[in-house]
Amino acid sequence: MTDGMIRKAGVFEIVNHWAMSITFLVLGATGFGFLFHMEKMNVIFGDFNRMRTVHNWFGVAFSVLVLFKIVLYLPHVLSFDGDDVRWLLQGGGYLSKNAVVPPQGKLNAGQKLFAAVIIVAGVAMAASGFIIWLMPGVKRWLLLSQLAHNVSFDLLVFAIPIHIYLASLASPGSARIMLSGTVPLAWARKRHAKWVAALESKAAVE
Amino acid sequence: MAETRRKAILISPESCIGCRGCQTACKAWNQLPGQKTGDPANFQNPPDLAPTAFNLIRYIEMPGDAGQLRWLFVSRRCMHCGDAGCMKICTAPGALSRTKEGAVVYDQDKCIGCKLCSASCPFDVPRFDGRDKVVKCHQCHDRTAEGFLPACAKTCPTGAIRFGDRGELIATAKKAGYEKLYGETDLEGLGTLYAFRETPKTYGMIENPAVPESVVFWHRVLKPLSVIGTGAAVALSLIHYIAVPPKRDEEVKRDD
Ligand code: SF4
Ligand code: SF4
């Protein structure tokens, strides 16, 4: 393998990521609108009835994207290992300038954790959202869904700004993964040693 | 809520003769159509509150003295709770609001039909019309604002439904020998009070009504946490960026 660029994310993964970020922005903004009765939102949506329609249909799109997310990332989440535990215990090396962290796979432990949060909160959001929308008849379910929807909301509005920060300012060179999909090999070897090693041994066999 | 202005309805089941004049008057004033209900098991009809029935006389049959039948008539409707679960959970501003008389009223144009209020109401009151918009007893706020009695109270021939100043109603009932009214203190006081001779259960009412715990938890914790959480995430990111600036690419290479 030459010392050039290496593909870290495919086109489908990148499109899914940005599509999801758009649904997240719309759903989050309208979600805050419902939560705090922000009548200013009417400037954009006209009234709360229309805002509800937008929220629901973006929710449908979000749910489909969550399904893709599961297909794309669940295998990574399930590959969580001892190195990942140690990586997390060291705060991923983000707590000091000279930290040396355990070698990581294609996703580091923090990214696996974030993918897990998106999958769990995303599924809870989608399921509870559909229950509130389509079957509000059973009160126990309605209350449970309202609770699940709001717990997931809190989780996501906390996790996503941190994700944005860690994937941009905190880690120069990361943002391009979700733009071009490729990273310099040296950069990848440094941060995802196990992944690059596996690729290289595979290439050697072939 | 200005307690001095708060109005209430006082229901005295012992005075009710089950004529259902109130049900009819409610329908007349609110222009609600009749409803086909099949064969009722007893005289209670319709069987429960409905989008076309904001007020309902419940007929309760039980064994009385000396093998006789005891028949109780209890009006059921929105309680206009001081701490109203429906208002707490509502997602649309202005869909549910409180009048200066203390009644919990609705605006169908603002309601988005999410139906969460029906789950948060301790008394299973809100109903939804054909367009999925909330409907329920509104204490005839359109009448009371003009100084008229609610249609039910106006019609009741025995005084089993009375409308007036909440404090005065309570005082009168106490003078008549009722130690404590149902709804006197529950949920910061109900706007529909009941003068019961026996336990609320006898009259088919729940003891100690409360807003569902999950709704209270959401309101007190989850709701503020959404703002605090977002703020904290942004603040932590900024602080981290200043305290532990990112390693630049040269440093990464040097490490290799
Ligand atoms: S009885 Fe139900 S609908 Fe009426 S004010 Fe109380 S919570 Fe709201
Ligand atoms: S159904 Fe209407 S009144 Fe009830 S909570 Fe939803 S928006 Fe509010």
XYZ file of C-alpha atoms in Angstrom, chain A:
206
model
C 0.000 0.000 0.000
C 1.428 3.330 -1.078
C 1.722 6.317 1.174
C -1.153 8.131 -0.514
C -4.754 8.564 0.486
C -6.985 5.925 1.967
C -10.769 5.723 1.760
C -12.369 5.926 5.189
C -16.018 6.565 4.280
C -18.040 5.565 1.221
C -20.367 7.792 -0.753
C -23.478 6.194 0.761
C -22.135 6.715 4.265
C -21.397 10.366 3.547
C -24.790 11.085 1.976
C -26.496 9.324 4.882
C -24.512 11.433 7.326
C -25.469 14.773 5.814
C -29.069 13.778 5.196
C -29.299 12.815 8.838
C -27.724 16.054 9.970
C -30.386 17.996 8.052
C -33.236 15.997 9.578
C -31.609 16.420 12.953
C -31.483 20.197 12.606
C -35.115 20.445 11.508
C -36.388 17.950 14.082
C -34.309 19.485 16.869
C -35.426 23.030 16.097
C -39.103 22.093 15.829
C -38.686 19.886 18.905
C -37.482 22.874 20.916
C -40.390 24.793 19.397
C -42.935 22.342 20.820
C -41.100 22.006 24.117
C -40.958 25.704 24.857
C -43.946 26.950 22.864
C -41.727 29.110 20.666
C -44.267 31.072 18.704
C -41.430 32.703 16.777
C -41.279 29.459 14.786
C -44.451 30.583 13.050
C -42.289 32.888 10.959
C -40.916 29.767 9.290
C -43.787 27.296 9.447
C -46.894 29.478 9.529
C -48.464 27.777 12.522
C -47.936 24.876 14.892
C -50.179 22.602 12.842
C -47.869 22.906 9.872
C -44.823 22.642 12.105
C -46.239 19.343 13.351
C -46.621 18.068 9.776
C -43.028 19.033 8.992
C -41.805 17.448 12.241
C -43.647 14.190 11.533
C -42.472 13.779 7.937
C -38.891 14.692 8.702
C -39.274 12.093 11.442
C -40.110 9.508 8.801
C -36.960 10.441 6.855
C -34.935 10.361 10.069
C -36.246 6.876 10.874
C -35.140 5.521 7.497
C -31.717 7.113 7.928
C -31.434 5.527 11.381
C -32.012 2.146 9.752
C -29.138 2.798 7.330
C -27.054 3.977 10.252
C -27.647 0.668 11.986
C -26.569 -1.291 8.913
C -23.461 0.880 8.513
C -22.314 1.180 12.103
C -23.729 -1.608 14.257
C -20.882 -4.005 13.313
C -18.383 -1.353 14.469
C -20.251 -0.795 17.723
C -20.317 -4.526 18.387
C -16.560 -4.764 17.826
C -15.975 -2.756 21.004
C -12.952 -4.332 22.724
C -10.424 -3.938 25.543
C -8.419 -1.317 23.658
C -11.615 0.674 23.313
C -12.280 0.525 27.043
C -8.754 1.759 27.762
C -9.107 4.453 25.093
C -12.266 5.738 26.761
C -10.669 5.614 30.226
C -7.902 7.846 28.874
C -10.456 10.201 27.421
C -9.257 9.287 23.943
C -6.072 11.275 24.483
C -8.081 14.457 24.353
C -7.265 15.376 27.926
C -3.589 16.177 27.450
C -1.219 17.031 24.647
C 1.141 14.100 25.116
C -1.290 11.257 25.648
C -0.560 7.966 23.926
C -3.726 5.941 23.406
C -4.278 2.259 22.590
C -4.459 1.436 18.865
C -7.890 1.806 17.304
C -9.920 0.138 14.581
C -11.681 1.880 11.727
C -13.774 3.733 14.285
C -12.178 4.795 17.534
C -13.929 4.039 20.830
C -15.432 7.524 21.003
C -16.885 7.180 17.536
C -18.271 3.757 18.457
C -19.833 5.247 21.552
C -21.360 8.053 19.526
C -22.679 5.597 16.920
C -24.229 3.588 19.767
C -25.901 6.741 21.145
C -27.269 7.608 17.705
C -28.575 4.073 17.198
C -30.172 3.732 20.639
C -31.580 7.266 20.841
C -32.528 7.181 17.167
C -34.500 3.958 17.497
C -36.174 5.210 20.692
C -37.003 8.520 18.994
C -38.436 6.865 15.897
C -40.461 4.228 17.747
C -41.886 6.651 20.319
C -42.552 9.244 17.623
C -44.586 6.801 15.556
C -46.551 5.699 18.618
C -47.439 9.292 19.527
C -48.360 10.038 15.928
C -50.231 6.920 14.889
C -51.592 5.208 17.978
C -52.353 7.758 20.681
C -55.273 5.662 21.945
C -53.456 3.724 24.660
C -52.567 6.215 27.377
C -49.881 4.125 29.025
C -48.038 3.873 25.698
C -48.559 7.535 24.991
C -47.003 8.540 28.315
C -44.117 6.093 27.935
C -43.454 7.378 24.417
C -43.542 10.987 25.535
C -40.949 10.106 28.179
C -38.739 8.134 25.754
C -38.973 10.888 23.134
C -37.776 13.473 25.642
C -35.016 11.360 27.207
C -33.640 10.671 23.716
C -34.003 14.342 22.848
C -31.864 15.339 25.836
C -29.283 12.711 24.940
C -29.043 13.880 21.340
C -28.943 17.621 21.955
C -26.054 16.938 24.345
C -24.165 14.410 22.230
C -24.395 16.081 18.842
C -22.682 19.411 19.594
C -19.859 17.392 21.164
C -19.710 15.196 18.071
C -19.498 18.262 15.850
C -16.693 19.696 17.946
C -14.682 16.471 18.175
C -15.001 15.843 14.457
C -13.958 19.327 13.429
C -12.035 21.742 15.653
C -10.734 19.185 18.128
C -9.343 16.850 15.536
C -7.879 18.600 12.486
C -8.109 16.442 9.385
C -11.215 14.561 10.540
C -13.815 16.659 8.824
C -12.644 15.537 5.402
C -13.855 12.005 6.186
C -17.398 13.258 5.733
C -16.489 15.471 2.761
C -14.200 13.574 0.392
C -14.240 10.313 2.322
C -10.471 9.902 2.071
C -7.669 10.608 4.536
C -3.855 10.552 4.251
C -2.486 7.110 5.052
C -0.088 8.479 7.684
C -2.985 10.233 9.396
C -4.998 7.000 9.401
C -2.072 4.904 10.640
C -1.640 7.238 13.567
C -5.296 7.222 14.602
C -6.638 3.902 13.352
C -3.603 1.632 13.552
C -5.499 -1.663 13.807
C -7.651 -0.840 10.804
C -4.705 0.111 8.585
C -2.723 -2.928 9.760
C -5.632 -5.217 8.877
C -5.965 -3.635 5.444
C -2.258 -3.950 4.797
C -2.053 -7.596 5.795
C -5.062 -8.293 3.579
C -3.371 -6.511 0.678
C -0.193 -8.518 1.320
C -2.112 -11.811 1.152
C -3.695 -10.790 -2.140
